[in-house]
C-alpha cells in the first residue's frame, strides 16, 4: 500500500515539537516564510548534498547555506527518542539515568557555548558542574548530520550508554532552539576552494602548528603519499570532506551504537532473574515500537541486534540440554520479540529487498536448535473469517481432553515467517484503508462482490484468520497509521458481528438436540485470549487509543508503572456508522473475546498466558468509566453471551475442557449489578461452572484432597486448576457480598456454590467471608447470610471429616463462633449432630468447651433455663465422645461434667469400663491424677491400681516414661494408709522389675509412717520397717531384681562399663543392708559373682578393691 504522508506529532517533552528556527520570528510578525526556505527545507529532508551538487552545476552560496541550515533535525521528539528509554526511573534518579532530562537541564543552565556549524558538522563545548569539591568538567561535542538525521556523534565524556549522552542532547537542543545564534559556515571544502596556493600553504602550516602533537605524523604521511606520483591518493579525484554531508549511496539513518546495544542486551539477559532487567528489556522493545511509529529504519536494525543477543543467551542451550522450560519472564520477552517481528515483516511501506533480508534472517534463526518453540497448540492455518458459514455445533465430539495439535515444529518466529506471505495490494483492503466512506456503491465493477459487505453496506474483511487480520491492525498502529488501523479494525468487527449472527441462527436450529446431549465439542478451533498474536488485545488497544484524552505535551515516560495516572476516555464517533463509538466497539470486542468458549491450550506457560491475557484485557476495561451508553453495550453483550450456546463460554452447554468464565463474569457482575441486577446474577451464576470438575467428580463423591485444590496430576493438562478454582471462589464471594439483605438471591447463590465448588478450602474461605460480611461492626447482623455461612461451614466439616490436618481445628473453632453469632439453637444443633461433623476429640475438646465458655455465654445472653439447656447439651456431647473415644475424650468429659454429679459419675464409670476394655496405663494415670486434684483420692487410687495392672517395666528400663506416675501412685497409696499400701505392693512387684526403681520405692515408704489420709489424720505411729510386712515382700523383690540384673549386665559387659557396674553394686549393697542378714546375703552374692565371672579379672579386681 502507499503510505500516507507522515504527520508530525502534536507535542514534545519540552514544548512545541516543530521549532522552525529560521521562520519563527518572521511568522510571529505576520510575514510569510520565504520561498527559498520552503524549498530548502524540502531538499534538506530528502536529498543528499552530493545529489544537489551533481544535479546543478553551480549552487549559489546563499542556497547552499539554507540547505545546510535546514539539514539539522528539527524535532526534539526525535532527540528524546534517542536519549531516553521508555521506563520510569526510580524517584530522584531521573537526572542520573535519563540523558534527555540531564541534557535539557544543562541547556537551560547555560552550559553550552562555542557552538559552530561547519557544513553538516556541528561542534560545541558543554560544561557540567563537578561533584562537591571538584572543578567543573568541559566536554567537546561534535555531531554529524544528514537529511534531518544525526548520523554520528562524538563526546569527550566516557559515558557508554545505549543512546546519546546528555552532552550530545544539550548541544542538539541548543541547535534546535537557538538556531539563529549558531555560527554557520559552508562545508570546509567550499572554503578551501576559494583559497590560492599561498593561502592554502599558510592554512595547512597553521593547522599543523596548532595541533602538531596530534596531526604531525599524519600530515607527514599524507605529504609523502601526495608527492609519490603513483600513490593511491593521487589516483582518486578530489578529497574527503567530513563536513560536506553524505553521498548519494550512503544510508540515511540516525546514529545507533550497535556495539553498545548488543552489550546492553547481553548484560540484561545475564541478569534475567531480576525484575529490573526484564523491565529494561521491555523498554527497549518499546523503543523499537517508537522507532517503527516514527518510520525510522533503526527500529528493524535495533530489533535484529536484540534478537541476535537473545539467541546467544547461554541459558537457552542449558535449558534445552536439561529438558527444562525457560522462566516465565524470559518466555514473555521471547513472545514480545516474536510479535515485534510480525509487525516488522508486515510493514506496509518497507521495500521488497528489505523484507527479503529480514525473512532470510528469520529463516536462519528459525532453524537453530536453541530457538524457542511457540507454547500452546495454536494452529498456523486456522479458519478464515467467513461470516456466512458457521461451524456446526452438533458435530462429532472430540475425545475428552483432545485438541487438534499441528505436528510440525513452530518457533517463536514462525508467525513472522508466515507473515512474509501476506501483502497489502488487495484492492478491497486498499479501499478499506483509504477512507471511511467505502460502500458497495463505490466499488463499481472492481471488487464489487456483495459478500464483502454486511447487510448495512459496511465493509467486511474476509479470507484470512482472525488473529492474522488483527496482526495487520497492530502493524498499522506500530508503523504510524492510526486512522488506517481503525478502518481495518472496524471491518473486522463488522465481520465478527455477522459471523456471530449466523452462529446464533445455526445454534437455534440445533438447540434442542444439544440440550438433550448436555455436552458439546469446541466450535471455536482456538482461543483468541492468550493467543500468541493477542488479537483481542490488538483490536482493543487500537480502538481505545482513538478515544484517549491526553494533554498536548507528550510524556517522556510512556510506561510510568504503578504511579501512572488514570487514563480518561471519551466517545469518538465511528465514521459511516451513526450512533456507534470506538469506545463502545472496544468494550464489545473485549467481551466477545473474553466470553468465547474455547479449549484450554496445552502447556503450563500457555495456560498462564491465558490467565494473564484475561487480566490485562479486564484491566483495560476497568480504566473505562461506564456511562449509560456503555451500560447498554454491556447489557446487550451479556444477553448475547447467555444465548450464545456452544459458541459462548456462558452458553447453556459447555465442552468439558473449555476455559472457565469466572474472571470475566466477575467484571460483568460488578459492572451490571447497579443497572440490571437480574441479568448480573444470571450471568454470574451461569459462569460458576467448572466443567472439568463436574464431569470428573460425580455428585456425592468425596474430594480427593479436601483442604487443597484438586491436584494437577488428576488432570495433567490443567496446570492452572488451582488458580481457576480460586477465581471461581472470588466470583462466588462477590455474589454473596452483593446479595446481602436479599434472601432470594442468597439462597440461589448458595445452591450454585454447593453444586459447583469442590474444594473445601475454598468453601471454608467463602464461609468466613460471608460471616464477616453478615456481621459488620456497629450494625445488626444479616441472619440469612449468617445462616448461609454456617451451612457452608457444615458442608466443609462433612467433606473433611475423615481427613485430619491442622486446618480442621481452625475450621471447628470458626464454626462454633459462627453458630454462636446465629444463636443458641444453632449451637445446640451442631452439638446434637456432632457425629456427622466432628471427630470425638474435636467435639469434646473444642465444640463442647468453646460452646460453654464464659465469653460464649455472655455473647448469647441466655436466661438460667436456656443456659442450663446448653450446658446439658454440652455434657451429653462430652459423654458421647467419651464413650466413643475414651482414650482422648474421658478427661475432657470429666472436666466438663464437674458441676453435675450425675454426669460426672457417668463419665467416671465410662473410664472404669474403658479400663477393662484396654484403656492404656498413661491415660489412666492422667485421669487418676485429675481425681486426686479434684479431692477424690480413693478414686484416684482405684484408677492407679488399674493402671499398674497394665504396666510392665523391665529390669533395664529405669528411664521408662511411667516412672513418675508409678512413684506418684506409691506416694498416694502410702498417704492413704497401711491397708491401701499393702494392697498395692503385689501390683508393684508384678509390674516393676527394675531394681533401682524398686529400691527407690522401698526407701520412700520407710522414711515416714503411712496414713496422711484425705482429712490429714495420721493412722500409724511410726514408719514401717523394711523387714516386716508388707514391705518385706518388696525388699525381697528388690534384692532379687538386683541379683538378676547383675547377671544380665555381666553377660555382655565391656570394660568401658566397669565403672558403672561398680556404682550399681554400691546401690545394691544399700538395698541388701535393709534386711537383717543383709551383710551375709551381699557377701554371698559377691562370692558367687567372683566364682562365676572369674575370667573377668580386671572387673573382679575392681570389685575386691571396692567391697573386699
Coordinates of N, CA, C and O in Angstrom, one line a residue, residues 965-1105:
X965 N 4.8 -41.6 87.2 CA 3.4 -42.0 87.5 C 3.4 -43.1 88.6 O 2.6 -43.1 89.5
X966 N 4.4 -44.0 88.5 CA 4.4 -45.1 89.5 C 4.8 -44.5 90.9 O 4.2 -44.9 91.9
X967 N 5.8 -43.6 90.9 CA 6.2 -43.1 92.2 C 5.0 -42.3 92.8 O 4.8 -42.3 94.0
X968 N 4.3 -41.6 91.9 CA 3.1 -40.8 92.4 C 2.1 -41.8 93.0 O 1.5 -41.5 94.0
X969 N 1.8 -42.9 92.3 CA 0.8 -43.9 92.8 C 1.3 -44.5 94.1 O 0.5 -44.7 95.0
X970 N 2.6 -44.7 94.3 CA 3.1 -45.3 95.5 C 2.9 -44.2 96.6 O 2.6 -44.6 97.8
X971 N 3.2 -43.0 96.3 CA 3.0 -41.9 97.3 C 1.6 -41.8 97.7 O 1.3 -41.6 98.9
X972 N 0.7 -41.9 96.7 CA -0.8 -41.8 97.0 C -1.2 -43.0 98.0 O -1.9 -42.7 99.0
X973 N -0.8 -44.2 97.7 CA -1.2 -45.3 98.5 C -0.6 -45.2 99.9 O -1.2 -45.6 100.9
X974 N 0.7 -44.7 100.0 CA 1.3 -44.5 101.3 C 0.5 -43.5 102.1 O 0.4 -43.7 103.4
X975 N 0.0 -42.5 101.4 CA -0.7 -41.4 102.2 C -2.1 -41.9 102.6 O -2.7 -41.4 103.6
X976 N -2.6 -42.9 101.9 CA -4.0 -43.4 102.3 C -4.0 -44.3 103.5 O -4.9 -44.5 104.2
X977 N -2.8 -45.0 103.7 CA -2.7 -45.9 104.9 C -2.2 -47.2 104.6 O -1.9 -47.6 103.4
X978 N -2.0 -48.0 105.7 CA -1.3 -49.3 105.6 C -2.1 -50.3 104.7 O -1.5 -51.1 103.9
X979 N -3.4 -50.2 104.8 CA -4.3 -51.2 104.0 C -4.1 -51.0 102.5 O -3.9 -51.9 101.8
X980 N -4.2 -49.7 102.1 CA -4.0 -49.4 100.7 C -2.6 -49.7 100.2 O -2.4 -50.2 99.1
X981 N -1.6 -49.4 101.1 CA -0.2 -49.7 100.7 C 0.0 -51.2 100.6 O 0.7 -51.7 99.6
X982 N -0.6 -52.0 101.5 CA -0.4 -53.5 101.4 C -1.0 -54.0 100.1 O -0.5 -55.0 99.5
X983 N -2.1 -53.4 99.7 CA -2.8 -53.9 98.5 C -2.0 -53.6 97.2 O -2.1 -54.3 96.2
X984 N -1.3 -52.5 97.3 CA -0.6 -52.1 96.0 C 0.8 -52.8 95.9 O 1.3 -52.8 94.8
X985 N 1.3 -53.3 97.0 CA 2.7 -53.9 96.9 C 2.7 -55.1 95.9 O 3.6 -55.1 95.1
X986 N 1.8 -56.0 96.0 CA 1.8 -57.1 95.0 C 1.8 -56.6 93.5 O 2.4 -57.2 92.6
X987 N 1.0 -55.5 93.3 CA 0.9 -54.9 91.9 C 2.3 -54.4 91.5 O 2.7 -54.5 90.4
X988 N 3.0 -53.7 92.5 CA 4.3 -53.1 92.2 C 5.3 -54.3 91.9 O 6.0 -54.2 90.9
X989 N 5.2 -55.3 92.7 CA 6.2 -56.4 92.5 C 5.9 -57.1 91.1 O 6.9 -57.5 90.4
X990 N 4.6 -57.2 90.7 CA 4.3 -57.9 89.5 C 4.6 -57.0 88.3 O 5.0 -57.5 87.2
X991 N 4.5 -55.7 88.4 CA 4.6 -54.8 87.2 C 6.0 -54.3 87.0 O 6.4 -53.9 85.9
X992 N 6.8 -54.2 88.1 CA 8.1 -53.5 88.0 C 9.2 -54.5 88.3 O 9.2 -55.1 89.4
X993 N 10.2 -54.6 87.4 CA 11.3 -55.5 87.5 C 12.6 -54.7 87.5 O 13.7 -55.3 87.4
X994 N 12.5 -53.4 87.6 CA 13.7 -52.6 87.6 C 14.2 -52.4 89.0 O 13.5 -51.8 89.9
X995 N 15.4 -52.9 89.4 CA 15.9 -52.9 90.7 C 16.0 -51.5 91.3 O 15.6 -51.3 92.4
X996 N 16.7 -50.5 90.6 CA 16.8 -49.2 91.2 C 15.4 -48.6 91.6 O 15.3 -47.9 92.6
X997 N 14.5 -48.8 90.7 CA 13.1 -48.3 90.9 C 12.5 -48.9 92.1 O 11.8 -48.2 93.0
X998 N 12.6 -50.2 92.3 CA 12.0 -50.9 93.5 C 12.7 -50.4 94.7 O 12.0 -50.2 95.7
X999 N 14.0 -50.3 94.7 CA 14.7 -49.8 95.9 C 14.3 -48.4 96.3 O 14.2 -48.0 97.5
X1000 N 14.1 -47.5 95.2 CA 13.6 -46.2 95.5 C 12.3 -46.1 96.1 O 12.1 -45.4 97.1
X1001 N 11.4 -46.9 95.7 CA 10.0 -47.0 96.3 C 10.1 -47.5 97.7 O 9.5 -46.9 98.6
X1002 N 10.9 -48.5 97.9 CA 11.1 -49.1 99.3 C 11.6 -48.0 100.2 O 11.1 -47.9 101.4
X1003 N 12.6 -47.3 99.8 CA 13.2 -46.3 100.6 C 12.2 -45.2 101.0 O 12.2 -44.6 102.1
X1004 N 11.4 -44.7 100.0 CA 10.4 -43.7 100.2 C 9.4 -44.1 101.3 O 9.0 -43.3 102.1
X1005 N 9.0 -45.4 101.2 CA 8.0 -45.9 102.1 C 8.5 -46.1 103.6 O 7.7 -46.1 104.5
X1006 N 9.8 -46.2 103.7 CA 10.4 -46.4 105.0 C 10.7 -45.1 105.7 O 11.1 -45.1 106.9
X1007 N 10.6 -43.9 105.0 CA 11.0 -42.7 105.6 C 10.0 -42.1 106.6 O 10.3 -41.4 107.5
X1008 N 8.7 -42.4 106.3 CA 7.7 -41.8 107.2 C 6.6 -42.9 107.3 O 6.4 -43.8 106.6
X1009 N 5.8 -42.6 108.4 CA 4.7 -43.5 108.7 C 3.5 -43.3 107.6 O 3.3 -42.2 107.2
X1010 N 2.9 -44.4 107.2 CA 1.8 -44.2 106.2 C 0.6 -43.7 106.9 O 0.4 -43.8 108.1
X1011 N -0.4 -43.1 106.1 CA -1.7 -42.7 106.7 C -1.9 -41.3 106.9 O -2.5 -40.9 107.8
X1012 N -1.4 -40.4 106.0 CA -1.9 -39.0 106.0 C -3.1 -38.9 105.1 O -3.1 -38.4 104.0
X1013 N -4.2 -39.5 105.7 CA -5.4 -39.6 104.9 C -5.9 -38.3 104.3 O -5.4 -37.3 104.6
X1014 N -7.1 -38.4 103.6 CA -7.6 -37.2 103.0 C -8.0 -36.1 104.0 O -8.0 -35.0 103.6
X1015 N -8.2 -36.5 105.2 CA -8.5 -35.5 106.2 C -7.3 -35.1 107.0 O -7.4 -34.3 107.9
X1016 N -6.1 -35.7 106.7 CA -4.9 -35.3 107.3 C -4.6 -36.0 108.7 O -3.7 -35.7 109.3
X1017 N -5.5 -36.9 109.1 CA -5.3 -37.7 110.3 C -4.3 -38.8 110.1 O -4.5 -39.7 109.3
X1018 N -3.2 -38.9 111.0 CA -2.2 -39.9 110.8 C -2.8 -41.2 111.4 O -3.4 -41.2 112.5
X1019 N -2.7 -42.3 110.7 CA -3.3 -43.6 111.1 C -2.2 -44.6 111.6 O -2.5 -45.7 111.9
X1020 N -0.9 -44.2 111.6 CA 0.1 -45.1 112.1 C 1.1 -44.3 112.9 O 1.4 -43.1 112.6
X1021 N 1.7 -44.9 114.0 CA 2.5 -44.1 114.9 C 4.0 -44.0 114.4 O 4.6 -43.0 114.6
X1022 N 4.5 -45.0 113.7 CA 5.9 -44.9 113.3 C 6.1 -45.5 111.9 O 5.2 -46.3 111.4
X1023 N 7.2 -45.2 111.3 CA 7.5 -45.7 109.9 C 7.5 -47.2 109.9 O 7.8 -47.9 110.9
X1024 N 7.2 -47.8 108.7 CA 7.2 -49.2 108.6 C 8.6 -49.7 108.4 O 9.5 -49.0 107.8
X1025 N 8.9 -50.9 108.9 CA 10.3 -51.5 108.7 C 10.3 -52.3 107.4 O 9.3 -52.9 107.0
X1026 N 11.5 -52.3 106.8 CA 11.6 -53.0 105.5 C 11.6 -54.5 105.7 O 11.4 -55.2 104.8
X1027 N 11.9 -54.9 107.0 CA 11.9 -56.4 107.2 C 10.6 -57.0 107.7 O 10.5 -58.1 108.0
X1028 N 9.6 -56.1 107.7 CA 8.3 -56.6 108.2 C 7.3 -56.4 107.0 O 7.4 -55.5 106.2
X1029 N 6.2 -57.1 107.1 CA 5.1 -57.0 106.1 C 4.5 -55.6 106.2 O 4.4 -55.0 107.4
X1030 N 4.1 -55.0 105.2 CA 4.0 -55.6 103.8 C 5.3 -55.3 103.0 O 5.4 -55.8 101.9
X1031 N 6.3 -54.6 103.6 CA 7.5 -54.1 102.8 C 8.5 -55.2 102.6 O 9.3 -55.1 101.7
X1032 N 8.5 -56.3 103.5 CA 9.5 -57.3 103.3 C 9.4 -58.0 102.0 O 10.4 -58.4 101.4
X1033 N 8.1 -58.1 101.4 CA 7.9 -58.7 100.1 C 8.6 -57.8 99.0 O 9.2 -58.3 98.1
X1034 N 8.5 -56.5 99.2 CA 9.1 -55.6 98.3 C 10.6 -55.6 98.3 O 11.3 -55.5 97.3
X1035 N 11.1 -55.8 99.6 CA 12.6 -55.9 99.8 C 13.1 -57.1 99.1 O 14.1 -57.1 98.4
X1036 N 12.4 -58.2 99.3 CA 12.9 -59.5 98.6 C 12.9 -59.3 97.1 O 13.8 -59.8 96.4
X1037 N 11.8 -58.6 96.6 CA 11.7 -58.4 95.2 C 12.9 -57.5 94.7 O 13.4 -57.8 93.6
X1038 N 13.2 -56.5 95.5 CA 14.3 -55.6 95.1 C 15.6 -56.3 95.1 O 16.4 -56.2 94.1
X1039 N 15.9 -57.2 96.1 CA 17.2 -57.9 96.2 C 17.2 -58.9 95.0 O 18.3 -59.0 94.3
X1040 N 16.2 -59.6 94.7 CA 16.1 -60.5 93.6 C 16.4 -59.8 92.3 O 17.1 -60.3 91.4
X1041 N 15.8 -58.6 92.2 CA 15.9 -57.8 90.9 C 17.4 -57.4 90.7 O 17.9 -57.4 89.6
X1042 N 18.1 -57.0 91.8 CA 19.5 -56.6 91.7 C 20.3 -57.8 91.3 O 21.2 -57.7 90.5
X1043 N 20.0 -59.0 91.9 CA 20.8 -60.2 91.5 C 20.6 -60.5 90.0 O 21.6 -60.8 89.3
X1044 N 19.4 -60.5 89.6 CA 19.0 -60.9 88.2 C 19.7 -59.9 87.3 O 20.3 -60.2 86.2
X1045 N 19.5 -58.6 87.6 CA 20.1 -57.5 86.7 C 21.6 -57.6 86.6 O 22.2 -57.4 85.6
X1046 N 22.3 -57.9 87.8 CA 23.7 -58.0 87.8 C 24.2 -59.1 86.8 O 25.1 -58.9 86.0
X1047 N 23.6 -60.3 86.9 CA 23.9 -61.4 86.0 C 23.7 -61.0 84.5 O 24.5 -61.3 83.7
X1048 N 22.6 -60.3 84.3 CA 22.2 -60.0 83.0 C 23.2 -59.0 82.4 O 23.6 -59.1 81.2
X1049 N 23.6 -58.0 83.2 CA 24.6 -57.0 82.7 C 26.0 -57.6 82.5 O 26.7 -57.2 81.6
X1050 N 26.4 -58.6 83.4 CA 27.7 -59.1 83.2 C 27.8 -60.0 82.0 O 29.0 -60.3 81.6
X1051 N 26.7 -60.5 81.5 CA 26.8 -61.4 80.3 C 27.4 -60.7 79.1 O 28.2 -61.3 78.4
X1052 N 27.1 -59.4 78.9 CA 27.6 -58.7 77.7 C 28.4 -57.4 78.1 O 28.4 -56.5 77.3
X1053 N 29.0 -57.4 79.3 CA 29.6 -56.1 79.7 C 30.9 -55.9 79.0 O 31.6 -56.8 78.6
X1054 N 31.2 -54.6 78.8 CA 32.5 -54.2 78.1 C 33.3 -53.4 79.2 O 32.7 -52.8 80.1
X1055 N 34.6 -53.4 79.0 CA 35.5 -52.7 80.0 C 35.1 -51.3 80.3 O 35.2 -50.7 81.4
X1056 N 34.5 -50.6 79.3 CA 34.2 -49.2 79.5 C 33.0 -49.0 80.4 O 32.7 -47.9 80.8
X1057 N 32.3 -50.1 80.7 CA 31.1 -50.0 81.6 C 31.4 -50.6 83.0 O 30.5 -50.7 83.8
X1058 N 32.7 -50.9 83.2 CA 33.0 -51.4 84.5 C 32.7 -50.5 85.6 O 32.2 -50.8 86.7
X1059 N 33.0 -49.2 85.4 CA 32.8 -48.2 86.5 C 31.3 -48.1 86.8 O 31.0 -48.0 88.0
X1060 N 30.5 -48.1 85.8 CA 29.0 -48.0 86.0 C 28.5 -49.2 86.8 O 27.7 -49.1 87.7
X1061 N 29.1 -50.4 86.5 CA 28.7 -51.6 87.2 C 29.1 -51.6 88.7 O 28.3 -52.0 89.6
X1062 N 30.2 -51.0 89.0 CA 30.7 -50.9 90.4 C 29.7 -50.0 91.1 O 29.3 -50.3 92.3
X1063 N 29.3 -48.9 90.5 CA 28.3 -48.0 91.2 C 27.0 -48.7 91.4 O 26.3 -48.5 92.4
X1064 N 26.6 -49.5 90.4 CA 25.4 -50.3 90.5 C 25.4 -51.2 91.7 O 24.5 -51.4 92.5
X1065 N 26.6 -51.9 91.9 CA 26.7 -52.8 93.0 C 26.7 -52.0 94.4 O 26.2 -52.5 95.4
X1066 N 27.2 -50.8 94.4 CA 27.1 -50.0 95.6 C 25.6 -49.7 96.0 O 25.3 -49.8 97.2
X1067 N 24.8 -49.4 95.0 CA 23.4 -49.2 95.3 C 22.7 -50.5 95.7 O 21.8 -50.5 96.6
X1068 N 23.2 -51.6 95.1 CA 22.6 -52.9 95.5 C 22.9 -53.2 97.0 O 22.1 -53.7 97.8
X1069 N 24.2 -52.9 97.4 CA 24.5 -53.2 98.8 C 23.7 -52.4 99.7 O 23.3 -52.9 100.8
X1070 N 23.3 -51.1 99.4 CA 22.4 -50.3 100.3 C 21.1 -51.0 100.4 O 20.5 -51.0 101.5
X1071 N 20.6 -51.6 99.4 CA 19.3 -52.3 99.5 C 19.4 -53.6 100.3 O 18.6 -53.9 101.1
X1072 N 20.5 -54.4 100.0 CA 20.8 -55.6 100.8 C 20.8 -55.3 102.3 O 20.3 -56.1 103.1
X1073 N 21.4 -54.2 102.7 CA 21.6 -53.9 104.1 C 20.3 -53.5 104.8 O 20.3 -53.4 106.0
X1074 N 19.2 -53.4 104.0 CA 17.9 -53.1 104.7 C 17.4 -54.4 105.4 O 16.6 -54.3 106.3
X1075 N 17.9 -55.5 105.0 CA 17.4 -56.8 105.6 C 18.3 -57.1 106.8 O 19.5 -56.7 106.9
X1076 N 17.8 -57.8 107.8 CA 18.6 -58.2 109.0 C 19.9 -58.9 108.7 O 20.9 -58.6 109.3
X1077 N 19.8 -59.8 107.7 CA 21.0 -60.6 107.3 C 21.6 -60.0 106.0 O 22.1 -60.8 105.2
X1078 N 21.4 -58.8 105.8 CA 21.8 -58.2 104.6 C 23.3 -58.3 104.3 O 23.7 -58.5 103.1
X1079 N 24.2 -58.2 105.4 CA 25.6 -58.3 105.2 C 26.0 -59.6 104.6 O 26.8 -59.7 103.7
X1080 N 25.4 -60.6 105.2 CA 25.7 -62.0 104.8 C 25.2 -62.3 103.4 O 25.9 -62.8 102.6
X1081 N 24.0 -61.8 103.1 CA 23.5 -62.0 101.7 C 24.3 -61.3 100.7 O 24.6 -61.9 99.6
X1082 N 24.8 -60.1 101.0 CA 25.6 -59.4 100.0 C 26.9 -60.1 99.8 O 27.4 -60.1 98.6
X1083 N 27.5 -60.6 100.9 CA 28.8 -61.2 100.8 C 28.7 -62.5 99.9 O 29.5 -62.8 99.1
X1084 N 27.6 -63.3 100.2 CA 27.4 -64.5 99.4 C 27.2 -64.1 97.9 O 27.7 -64.8 97.0
X1085 N 26.5 -63.0 97.7 CA 26.2 -62.6 96.3 C 27.6 -62.2 95.6 O 27.8 -62.6 94.5
X1086 N 28.5 -61.5 96.3 CA 29.7 -61.1 95.7 C 30.6 -62.4 95.4 O 31.2 -62.5 94.4
X1087 N 30.6 -63.3 96.4 CA 31.4 -64.5 96.2 C 30.9 -65.3 95.0 O 31.7 -65.8 94.2
X1088 N 29.6 -65.3 94.8 CA 29.1 -66.0 93.7 C 29.5 -65.4 92.4 O 29.8 -66.0 91.4
X1089 N 29.5 -64.0 92.4 CA 30.0 -63.3 91.2 C 31.4 -63.6 90.9 O 31.8 -63.8 89.7
X1090 N 32.3 -63.6 91.9 CA 33.7 -63.8 91.7 C 33.9 -65.2 91.1 O 34.8 -65.4 90.3
X1091 N 33.2 -66.2 91.6 CA 33.4 -67.5 91.1 C 32.9 -67.7 89.6 O 33.5 -68.3 88.8
X1092 N 31.7 -67.1 89.4 CA 31.0 -67.3 88.1 C 31.8 -66.5 87.0 O 31.9 -67.0 85.9
X1093 N 32.3 -65.3 87.4 CA 32.9 -64.4 86.4 C 34.4 -64.2 86.6 O 34.9 -63.1 86.5
X1094 N 35.0 -65.3 87.1 CA 36.5 -65.1 87.4 C 37.3 -64.8 86.2 O 38.5 -64.4 86.3
X1095 N 36.8 -65.1 85.0 CA 37.6 -64.8 83.8 C 37.7 -63.3 83.6 O 38.6 -62.8 82.9
X1096 N 36.8 -62.5 84.1 CA 36.8 -61.0 84.0 C 37.7 -60.5 85.1 O 37.2 -59.9 86.1
X1097 N 39.0 -60.7 85.0 CA 39.9 -60.5 86.1 C 40.0 -59.0 86.5 O 40.0 -58.6 87.7
X1098 N 40.0 -58.1 85.5 CA 40.1 -56.7 85.9 C 38.8 -56.2 86.6 O 38.9 -55.5 87.6
X1099 N 37.7 -56.7 86.2 CA 36.4 -56.4 86.9 C 36.4 -56.9 88.3 O 36.0 -56.2 89.2
X1100 N 36.8 -58.2 88.5 CA 36.8 -58.7 89.8 C 37.8 -58.0 90.7 O 37.6 -57.9 91.9
X1101 N 38.9 -57.6 90.1 CA 39.9 -56.8 90.9 C 39.2 -55.5 91.4 O 39.4 -55.1 92.6
X1102 N 38.4 -54.9 90.6 CA 37.8 -53.6 91.0 C 36.7 -53.9 92.0 O 36.5 -53.2 93.0
X1103 N 36.0 -55.1 91.9 CA 35.0 -55.5 93.0 C 35.7 -55.7 94.3 O 35.2 -55.2 95.4
X1104 N 36.9 -56.4 94.3 CA 37.6 -56.6 95.6 C 38.1 -55.3 96.2 O 38.0 -55.1 97.4
X1105 N 38.6 -54.4 95.3 CA 39.1 -53.1 95.8 C 37.9 -52.3 96.5 O 38.1 -51.6 97.5

